[in-house]
PDB file of C-alpha atoms and ligand atoms in Angstrom:
ATOM      1  CA  UNK A   3      41.423-178.996 -69.915  1.00 95.00           C
ATOM      2  CA  UNK A   4      41.752-182.456 -68.451  1.00 98.00           C
ATOM      3  CA  UNK A   5      41.945-185.423 -70.771  1.00 98.00           C
ATOM      4  CA  UNK A   6      39.973-188.518 -69.847  1.00 98.00           C
ATOM      5  CA  UNK A   7      39.965-191.780 -71.768  1.00 97.00           C
ATOM      6  CA  UNK A   8      37.016-194.161 -71.657  1.00 97.00           C
ATOM      7  CA  UNK A   9      37.564-197.787 -72.552  1.00 96.00           C
ATOM      8  CA  UNK A  10      34.717-200.177 -73.366  1.00 94.00           C
ATOM      9  CA  UNK A  11      33.970-203.125 -71.081  1.00 93.00           C
ATOM     10  CA  UNK A  12      35.529-205.550 -73.549  1.00 91.00           C
ATOM     11  CA  UNK A  13      38.797-203.613 -73.452  1.00 90.00           C
ATOM     12  CA  UNK A  14      38.462-202.127 -76.904  1.00 89.00           C
ATOM     13  CA  UNK A  15      39.750-198.621 -77.231  1.00 77.00           C
ATOM     14  CA  UNK A  16      37.054-196.146 -76.396  1.00 86.00           C
ATOM     15  CA  UNK A  17      37.282-192.435 -76.785  1.00 93.00           C
ATOM     16  CA  UNK A  18      39.282-189.641 -75.313  1.00 97.00           C
ATOM     17  CA  UNK A  19      37.541-186.468 -74.298  1.00 98.00           C
ATOM     18  CA  UNK A  20      38.555-183.216 -72.662  1.00 98.00           C
ATOM     19  CA  UNK A  21      36.771-182.007 -69.565  1.00 98.00           C
ATOM     20  CA  UNK A  22      36.776-178.860 -67.490  1.00 97.00           C
ATOM     21  CA  UNK A  23      38.552-178.821 -64.172  1.00 98.00           C
ATOM     22  CA  UNK A  24      35.968-179.442 -61.451  1.00 98.00           C
ATOM     23  CA  UNK A  25      33.721-181.543 -63.674  1.00 98.00           C
ATOM     24  CA  UNK A  26      32.315-184.747 -62.226  1.00 98.00           C
ATOM     25  CA  UNK A  27      33.509-187.880 -64.006  1.00 98.00           C
ATOM     26  CA  UNK A  28      29.991-189.313 -64.252  1.00 98.00           C
ATOM     27  CA  UNK A  29      28.734-186.313 -66.215  1.00 98.00           C
ATOM     28  CA  UNK A  30      31.765-186.290 -68.443  1.00 98.00           C
ATOM     29  CA  UNK A  31      31.203-189.986 -69.179  1.00 98.00           C
ATOM     30  CA  UNK A  32      27.532-189.497 -69.949  1.00 97.00           C
ATOM     31  CA  UNK A  33      28.263-186.566 -72.231  1.00 96.00           C
ATOM     32  CA  UNK A  34      30.737-188.805 -74.030  1.00 96.00           C
ATOM     33  CA  UNK A  35      28.011-191.396 -74.578  1.00 95.00           C
ATOM     34  CA  UNK A  36      29.343-193.939 -72.103  1.00 95.00           C
ATOM     35  CA  UNK A  37      26.836-196.474 -70.744  1.00 93.00           C
ATOM     36  CA  UNK A  38      26.668-195.264 -67.146  1.00 95.00           C
ATOM     37  CA  UNK A  39      23.212-194.748 -65.769  1.00 94.00           C
ATOM     38  CA  UNK A  40      24.032-192.882 -62.586  1.00 96.00           C
ATOM     39  CA  UNK A  41      20.489-193.476 -61.411  1.00 96.00           C
ATOM     40  CA  UNK A  42      20.809-191.770 -58.032  1.00 96.00           C
ATOM     41  CA  UNK A  43      22.621-188.740 -59.457  1.00 93.00           C
ATOM     42  CA  UNK A  44      25.494-188.808 -57.044  1.00 96.00           C
ATOM     43  CA  UNK A  45      23.669-189.745 -53.853  1.00 96.00           C
ATOM     44  CA  UNK A  46      25.799-192.893 -53.509  1.00 96.00           C
ATOM     45  CA  UNK A  47      22.813-195.187 -53.421  1.00 95.00           C
ATOM     46  CA  UNK A  48      22.838-196.968 -56.766  1.00 94.00           C
ATOM     47  CA  UNK A  49      26.353-197.960 -57.947  1.00 94.00           C
ATOM     48  CA  UNK A  50      25.257-197.720 -61.605  1.00 95.00           C
ATOM     49  CA  UNK A  51      28.039-195.196 -62.119  1.00 96.00           C
ATOM     50  CA  UNK A  52      30.705-197.796 -61.305  1.00 96.00           C
ATOM     51  CA  UNK A  53      33.869-197.622 -63.404  1.00 97.00           C
ATOM     52  CA  UNK A  54      37.123-199.545 -63.252  1.00 97.00           C
ATOM     53  CA  UNK A  55      40.044-197.144 -63.002  1.00 98.00           C
ATOM     54  CA  UNK A  56      43.244-198.030 -64.816  1.00 96.00           C
ATOM     55  CA  UNK A  57      45.670-199.486 -62.272  1.00 96.00           C
ATOM     56  CA  UNK A  58      48.333-196.882 -63.047  1.00 96.00           C
ATOM     57  CA  UNK A  59      45.877-194.062 -62.403  1.00 98.00           C
ATOM     58  CA  UNK A  60      44.170-195.383 -59.307  1.00 97.00           C
ATOM     59  CA  UNK A  61      46.720-193.987 -56.855  1.00 96.00           C
ATOM     60  CA  UNK A  62      46.249-190.502 -58.277  1.00 96.00           C
ATOM     61  CA  UNK A  63      42.639-190.390 -57.120  1.00 97.00           C
ATOM     62  CA  UNK A  64      41.675-189.179 -53.669  1.00 96.00           C
ATOM     63  CA  UNK A  65      40.704-192.126 -51.483  1.00 96.00           C
ATOM     64  CA  UNK A  66      37.149-193.387 -51.583  1.00 97.00           C
ATOM     65  CA  UNK A  67      34.951-192.592 -48.598  1.00 97.00           C
ATOM     66  CA  UNK A  68      33.545-195.398 -46.496  1.00 97.00           C
ATOM     67  CA  UNK A  69      30.114-194.888 -48.068  1.00 96.00           C
ATOM     68  CA  UNK A  70      31.615-195.219 -51.509  1.00 97.00           C
ATOM     69  CA  UNK A  71      33.452-198.395 -50.512  1.00 97.00           C
ATOM     70  CA  UNK A  72      30.202-199.848 -49.217  1.00 95.00           C
ATOM     71  CA  UNK A  73      28.422-199.134 -52.490  1.00 95.00           C
ATOM     72  CA  UNK A  74      31.301-200.623 -54.461  1.00 96.00           C
ATOM     73  CA  UNK A  75      30.931-203.831 -52.478  1.00 93.00           C
ATOM     74  CA  UNK A  76      27.535-204.175 -54.132  1.00 90.00           C
ATOM     75  CA  UNK A  77      28.623-203.211 -57.624  1.00 92.00           C
ATOM     76  CA  UNK A  78      28.633-205.974 -60.217  1.00 86.00           C
ATOM     77  CA  UNK A  79      32.094-206.810 -61.489  1.00 88.00           C
ATOM     78  CA  UNK A  80      33.861-204.511 -59.011  1.00 93.00           C
ATOM     79  CA  UNK A  81      37.631-204.797 -58.801  1.00 94.00           C
ATOM     80  CA  UNK A  82      40.302-203.392 -56.516  1.00 95.00           C
ATOM     81  CA  UNK A  83      40.513-200.282 -58.656  1.00 97.00           C
ATOM     82  CA  UNK A  84      36.772-199.687 -58.965  1.00 97.00           C
ATOM     83  CA  UNK A  85      35.293-196.308 -58.141  1.00 98.00           C
ATOM     84  CA  UNK A  86      31.975-194.534 -58.370  1.00 98.00           C
ATOM     85  CA  UNK A  87      32.196-192.010 -61.195  1.00 98.00           C
ATOM     86  CA  UNK A  88      29.807-189.649 -59.402  1.00 98.00           C
ATOM     87  CA  UNK A  89      32.370-189.210 -56.636  1.00 98.00           C
ATOM     88  CA  UNK A  90      35.316-188.302 -58.825  1.00 98.00           C
ATOM     89  CA  UNK A  91      35.891-184.610 -59.399  1.00 98.00           C
ATOM     90  CA  UNK A  92      38.406-183.942 -62.130  1.00 98.00           C
ATOM     91  CA  UNK A  93      41.456-181.932 -61.185  1.00 98.00           C
ATOM     92  CA  UNK A  94      44.631-181.135 -63.079  1.00 97.00           C
ATOM     93  CA  UNK A  95      46.362-183.985 -61.263  1.00 96.00           C
ATOM     94  CA  UNK A  96      44.050-186.406 -63.024  1.00 98.00           C
ATOM     95  CA  UNK A  97      44.944-185.365 -66.555  1.00 98.00           C
ATOM     96  CA  UNK A  98      45.183-188.477 -68.715  1.00 97.00           C
ATOM     97  CA  UNK A  99      42.916-190.555 -66.491  1.00 98.00           C
ATOM     98  CA  UNK A 100      41.777-193.829 -68.067  1.00 97.00           C
ATOM     99  CA  UNK A 101      38.647-195.632 -66.895  1.00 97.00           C
ATOM    100  CA  UNK A 102      36.973-198.762 -68.191  1.00 96.00           C
ATOM    101  CA  UNK A 103      33.301-199.587 -68.159  1.00 95.00           C
ATOM    102  CA  UNK A 104      32.542-202.451 -65.753  1.00 90.00           C
ATOM    103  CA  UNK A 105      32.479-205.958 -67.265  1.00 81.00           C
ATOM    104  CA  UNK A 106      28.844-206.677 -66.556  1.00 67.00           C
ATOM    105  CA  UNK A 107      26.764-203.644 -67.057  1.00 50.00           C
ATOM    106  CA  UNK A 108      23.342-204.107 -65.575  1.00 52.00           C
ATOM    107  CA  UNK A 109      20.703-202.481 -67.667  1.00 55.00           C
ATOM    108  CA  UNK A 110      17.845-201.355 -65.476  1.00 53.00           C
ATOM    109  CA  UNK A 111      15.435-201.476 -68.390  1.00 53.00           C
ATOM    110  CA  UNK A 112      16.173-205.164 -68.818  1.00 48.00           C
ATOM    111  CA  UNK A 113      17.151-204.783 -72.430  1.00 44.00           C
TER     112      UNK A 113
HETATM  113  S1  FES B  22      25.246-192.110 -59.394  1.00 71.07           S
HETATM  114 FE1  FES B  22      24.471-193.464 -57.914  1.00 71.07          FE
HETATM  115  S2  FES B  22      26.233-194.034 -56.785  1.00 71.07           S
HETATM  116 FE2  FES B  22      26.987-192.738 -58.325  1.00 71.07          FE
END
């Protein structure tokens, strides 16, 4: 199992969950009740699955593709360690990964 820690946008401690190797971070986050919409379901055309990866963990992730970088340019509150959760496949190397919800979550329902 791979441990993943989710931290709320305001920096408050979130929750730690265990995920299967090969699971996609977006699904793991949604199953853990995190506020990521993932509207395009991994097609890299929405950026609503944007998360901010902990700086110490960022280098452990495989590099983002050019398409992902382009989407991140449009993501609200993106930082240098932002990634799209739909593009992150969990591997053993990522055990202990910590990600934070983006500072300004845009709610598509306007609530
Ligand atoms: S789910 Fe749309 S870009 Fe990740």
